[in-house]
PDB file of C-alpha atoms in Angstrom:
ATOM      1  CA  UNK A   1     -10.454 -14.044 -15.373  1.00 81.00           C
ATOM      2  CA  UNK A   2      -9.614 -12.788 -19.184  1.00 89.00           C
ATOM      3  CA  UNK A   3      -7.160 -13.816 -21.048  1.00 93.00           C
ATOM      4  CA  UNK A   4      -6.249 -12.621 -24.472  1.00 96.00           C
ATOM      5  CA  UNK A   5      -4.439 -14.011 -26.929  1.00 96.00           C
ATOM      6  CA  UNK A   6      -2.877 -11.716 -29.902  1.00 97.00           C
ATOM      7  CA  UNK A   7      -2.335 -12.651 -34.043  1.00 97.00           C
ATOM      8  CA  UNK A   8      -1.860 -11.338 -37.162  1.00 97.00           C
ATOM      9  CA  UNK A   9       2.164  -9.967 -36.462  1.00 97.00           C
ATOM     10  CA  UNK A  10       4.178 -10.355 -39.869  1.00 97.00           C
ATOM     11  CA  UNK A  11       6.831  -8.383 -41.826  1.00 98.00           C
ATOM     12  CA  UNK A  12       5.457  -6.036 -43.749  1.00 98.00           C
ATOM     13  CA  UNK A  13       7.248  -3.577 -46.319  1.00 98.00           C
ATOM     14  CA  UNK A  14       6.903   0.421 -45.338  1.00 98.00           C
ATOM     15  CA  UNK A  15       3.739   1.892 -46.583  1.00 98.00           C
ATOM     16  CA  UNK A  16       1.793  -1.526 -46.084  1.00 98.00           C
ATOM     17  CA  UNK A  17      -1.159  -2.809 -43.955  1.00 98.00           C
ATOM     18  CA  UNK A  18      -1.607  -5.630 -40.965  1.00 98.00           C
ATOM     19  CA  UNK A  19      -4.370  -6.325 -38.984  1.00 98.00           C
ATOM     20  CA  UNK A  20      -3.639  -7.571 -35.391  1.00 98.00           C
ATOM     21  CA  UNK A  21      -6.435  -9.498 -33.557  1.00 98.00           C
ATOM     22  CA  UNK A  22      -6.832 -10.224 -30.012  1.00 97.00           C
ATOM     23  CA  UNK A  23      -9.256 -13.095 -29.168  1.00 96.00           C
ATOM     24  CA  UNK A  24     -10.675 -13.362 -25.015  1.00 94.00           C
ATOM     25  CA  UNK A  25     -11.717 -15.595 -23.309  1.00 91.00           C
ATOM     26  CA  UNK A  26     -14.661 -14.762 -21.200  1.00 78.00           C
ATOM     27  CA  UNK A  27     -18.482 -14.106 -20.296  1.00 68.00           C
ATOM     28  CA  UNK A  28     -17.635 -10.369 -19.647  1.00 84.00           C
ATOM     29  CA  UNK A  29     -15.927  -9.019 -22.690  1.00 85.00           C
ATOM     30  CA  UNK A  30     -18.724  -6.679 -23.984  1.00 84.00           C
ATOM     31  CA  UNK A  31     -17.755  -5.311 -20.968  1.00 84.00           C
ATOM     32  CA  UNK A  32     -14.488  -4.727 -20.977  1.00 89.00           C
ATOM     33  CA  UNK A  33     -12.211  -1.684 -22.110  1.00 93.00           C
ATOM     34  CA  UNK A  34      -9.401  -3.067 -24.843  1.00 95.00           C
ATOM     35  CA  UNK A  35      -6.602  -1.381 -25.555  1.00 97.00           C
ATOM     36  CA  UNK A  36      -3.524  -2.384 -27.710  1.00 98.00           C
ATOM     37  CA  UNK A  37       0.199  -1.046 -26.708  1.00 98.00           C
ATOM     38  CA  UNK A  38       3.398  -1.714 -27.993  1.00 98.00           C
ATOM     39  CA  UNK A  39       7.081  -1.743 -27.362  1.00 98.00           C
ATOM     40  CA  UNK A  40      10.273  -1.331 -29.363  1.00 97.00           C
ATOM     41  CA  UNK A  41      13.525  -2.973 -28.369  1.00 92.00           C
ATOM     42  CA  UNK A  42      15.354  -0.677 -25.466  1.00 94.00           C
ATOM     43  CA  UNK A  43      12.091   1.686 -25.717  1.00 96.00           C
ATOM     44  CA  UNK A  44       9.375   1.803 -22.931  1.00 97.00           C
ATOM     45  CA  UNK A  45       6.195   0.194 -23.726  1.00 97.00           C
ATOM     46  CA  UNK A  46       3.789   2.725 -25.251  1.00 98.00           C
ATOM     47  CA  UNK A  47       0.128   3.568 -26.059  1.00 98.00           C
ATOM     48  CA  UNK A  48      -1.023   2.922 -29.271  1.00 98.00           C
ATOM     49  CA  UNK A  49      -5.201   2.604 -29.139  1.00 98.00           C
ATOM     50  CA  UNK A  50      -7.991   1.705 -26.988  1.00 98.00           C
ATOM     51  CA  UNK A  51     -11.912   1.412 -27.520  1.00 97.00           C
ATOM     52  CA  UNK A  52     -14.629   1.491 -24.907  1.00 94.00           C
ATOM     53  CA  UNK A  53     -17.164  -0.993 -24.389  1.00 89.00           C
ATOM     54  CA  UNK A  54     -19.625   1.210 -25.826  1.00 89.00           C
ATOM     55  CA  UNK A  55     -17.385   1.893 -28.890  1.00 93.00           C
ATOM     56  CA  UNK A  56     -15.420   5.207 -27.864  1.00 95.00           C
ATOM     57  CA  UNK A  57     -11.907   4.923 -29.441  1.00 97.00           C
ATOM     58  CA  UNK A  58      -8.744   7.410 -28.592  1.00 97.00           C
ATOM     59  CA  UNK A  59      -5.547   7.179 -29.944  1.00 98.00           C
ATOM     60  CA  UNK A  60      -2.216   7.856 -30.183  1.00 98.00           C
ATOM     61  CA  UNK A  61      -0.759  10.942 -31.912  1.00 98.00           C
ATOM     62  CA  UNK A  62       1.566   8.998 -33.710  1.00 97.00           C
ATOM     63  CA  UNK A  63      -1.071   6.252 -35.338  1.00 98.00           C
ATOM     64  CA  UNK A  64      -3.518   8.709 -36.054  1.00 98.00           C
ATOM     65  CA  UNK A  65      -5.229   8.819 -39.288  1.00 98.00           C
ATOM     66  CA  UNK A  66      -3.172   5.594 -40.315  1.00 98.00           C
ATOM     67  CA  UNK A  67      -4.472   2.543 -37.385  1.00 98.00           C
ATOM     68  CA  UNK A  68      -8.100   1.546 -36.402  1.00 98.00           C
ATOM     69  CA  UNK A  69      -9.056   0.210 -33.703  1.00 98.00           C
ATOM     70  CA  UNK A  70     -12.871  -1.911 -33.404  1.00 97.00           C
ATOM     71  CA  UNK A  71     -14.057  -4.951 -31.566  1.00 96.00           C
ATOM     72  CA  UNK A  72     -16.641  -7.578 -32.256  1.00 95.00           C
ATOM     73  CA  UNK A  73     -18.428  -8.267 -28.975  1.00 91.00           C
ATOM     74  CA  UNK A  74     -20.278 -11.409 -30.901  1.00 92.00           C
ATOM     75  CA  UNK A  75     -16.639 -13.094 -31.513  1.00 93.00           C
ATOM     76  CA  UNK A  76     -15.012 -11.753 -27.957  1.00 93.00           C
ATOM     77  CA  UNK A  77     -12.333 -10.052 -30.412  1.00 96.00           C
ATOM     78  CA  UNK A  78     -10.605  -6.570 -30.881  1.00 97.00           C
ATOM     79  CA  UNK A  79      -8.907  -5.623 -34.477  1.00 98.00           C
ATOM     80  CA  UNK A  80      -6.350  -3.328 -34.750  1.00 98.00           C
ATOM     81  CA  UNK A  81      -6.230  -2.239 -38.588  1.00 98.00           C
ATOM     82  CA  UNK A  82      -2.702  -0.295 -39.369  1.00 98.00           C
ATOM     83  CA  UNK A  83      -2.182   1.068 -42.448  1.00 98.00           C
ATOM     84  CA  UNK A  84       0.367   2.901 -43.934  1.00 98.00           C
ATOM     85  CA  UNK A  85       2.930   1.237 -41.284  1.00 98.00           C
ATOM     86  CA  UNK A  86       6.504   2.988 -41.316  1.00 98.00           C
ATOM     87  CA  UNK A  87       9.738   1.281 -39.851  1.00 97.00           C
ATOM     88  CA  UNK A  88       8.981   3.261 -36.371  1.00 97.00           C
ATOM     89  CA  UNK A  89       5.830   0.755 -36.003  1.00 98.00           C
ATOM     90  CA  UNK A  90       8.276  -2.009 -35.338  1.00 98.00           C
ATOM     91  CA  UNK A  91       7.625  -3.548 -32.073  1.00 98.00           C
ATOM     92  CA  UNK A  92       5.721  -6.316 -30.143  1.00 98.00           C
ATOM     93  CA  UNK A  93       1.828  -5.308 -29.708  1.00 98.00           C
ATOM     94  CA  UNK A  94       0.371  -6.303 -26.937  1.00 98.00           C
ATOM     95  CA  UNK A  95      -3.699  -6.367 -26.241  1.00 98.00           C
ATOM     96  CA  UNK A  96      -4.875  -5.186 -22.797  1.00 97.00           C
ATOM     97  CA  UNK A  97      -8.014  -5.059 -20.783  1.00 94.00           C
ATOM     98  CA  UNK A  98      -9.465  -3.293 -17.942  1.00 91.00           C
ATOM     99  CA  UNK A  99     -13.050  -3.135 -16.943  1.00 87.00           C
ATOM    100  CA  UNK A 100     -13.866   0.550 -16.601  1.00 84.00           C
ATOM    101  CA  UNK A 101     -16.309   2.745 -18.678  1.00 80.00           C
ATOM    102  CA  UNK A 102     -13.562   5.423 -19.336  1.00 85.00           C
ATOM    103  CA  UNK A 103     -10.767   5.492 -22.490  1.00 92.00           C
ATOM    104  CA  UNK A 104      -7.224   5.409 -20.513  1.00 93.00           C
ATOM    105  CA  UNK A 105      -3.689   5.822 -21.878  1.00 94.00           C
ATOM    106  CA  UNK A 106      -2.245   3.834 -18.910  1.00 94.00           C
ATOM    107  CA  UNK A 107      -0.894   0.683 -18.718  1.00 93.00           C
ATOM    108  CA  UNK A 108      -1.188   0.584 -15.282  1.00 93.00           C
ATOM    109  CA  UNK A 109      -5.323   0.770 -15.074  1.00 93.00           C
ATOM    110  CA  UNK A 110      -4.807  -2.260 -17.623  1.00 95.00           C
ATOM    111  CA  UNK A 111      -4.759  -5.505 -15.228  1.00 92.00           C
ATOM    112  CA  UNK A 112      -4.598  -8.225 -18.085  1.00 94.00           C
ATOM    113  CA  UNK A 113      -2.130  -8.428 -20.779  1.00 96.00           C
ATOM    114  CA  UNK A 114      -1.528 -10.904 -23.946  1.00 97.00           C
ATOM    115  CA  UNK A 115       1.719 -12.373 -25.142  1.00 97.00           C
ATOM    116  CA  UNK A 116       2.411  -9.990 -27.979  1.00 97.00           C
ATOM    117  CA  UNK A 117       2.666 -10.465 -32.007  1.00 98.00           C
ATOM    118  CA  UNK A 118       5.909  -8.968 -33.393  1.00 98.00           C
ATOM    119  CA  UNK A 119       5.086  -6.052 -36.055  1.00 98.00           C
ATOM    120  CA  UNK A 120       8.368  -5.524 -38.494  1.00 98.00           C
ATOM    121  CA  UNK A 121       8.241  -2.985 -40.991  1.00 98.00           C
ATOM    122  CA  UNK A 122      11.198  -2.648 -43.373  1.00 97.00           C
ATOM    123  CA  UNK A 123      12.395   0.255 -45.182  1.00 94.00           C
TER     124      UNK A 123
END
C-alpha cells in the first residue's frame, strides 16, 4: 500500500511561486501514475496535474503555462512547481496515485490520497 505525504503549502503574495512535494512510501512508485488536485472552500475538488510513470504530463486549463508537474523516481517524490499563483489558486492540494499507464482527470481512478498542504495566495 502507498501512502503519500504532501509539503511545501505557504502564503504566498499574487504573482509568486511554491513548490508542493509529495513524498511515497513504497517499492512500486516508478510505477505509479501521480496526480495533484485541489479544493477551495464550498468548491468541489478539482484537477490540477498529473504525470505518467513514463513522464507524460496533462494539465489543467486553468494552470497551464504557469504549474509544472515532475517526479523523481530515485527519491519516491512528485513536485508540483506553480508559478505565477493568483488568489483563485487558494485551496488545499492534495497528491494522488493510481497505478495505470494512462494520464486521467478523475479522482475516482485515483485510489490513494495524501492529507493536503494549504496553498493561500493574497491579493
Amino acid at each position: 500500500q502507498v501512502q503519500l505525504v504532501e509539503s511545501g503549502g505557504g502564503l504566498v503574495q499574487a504573482g509568486g511561486s511554491l513548490r508542493l512535494s509529495c513524498a511515497a512510501s513504497g517499492r512500486t512508485f516508478s510505477l505509479l501514475s501521480l496526480g495533484w488536485f485541489r479544493q477551495a472552500p464550498g468548491k468541489e475538488r478539482e484537477f490540477v496535474a498529473t504525470i505518467s510513470w513514463s513522464g507524460s504530463t496533462y494539465y489543467a486549463d486553468s494552470v497551464k503555462g504557469r504549474f509544472t508537474i515532475s517526479r523523481d523516481n530515485a527519491k519516491n517524490t512528485v513536485f508540483l512547481q506553480m508559478n505565477s499563483l493568483k488568489p483563485e489558486d487558494t485551496a488545499v492540494y492534495y497528491c494522488a496515485a493510481h497505478s495505470s499507464s494512462w494520464l486521467s482527470h478523475y479522482s475516482n481512478d485515483y485510489y490513494t490520497w495524501g492529507q493536503g498542504t494549504q496553498v493561500t495566495v493574497s491579493s
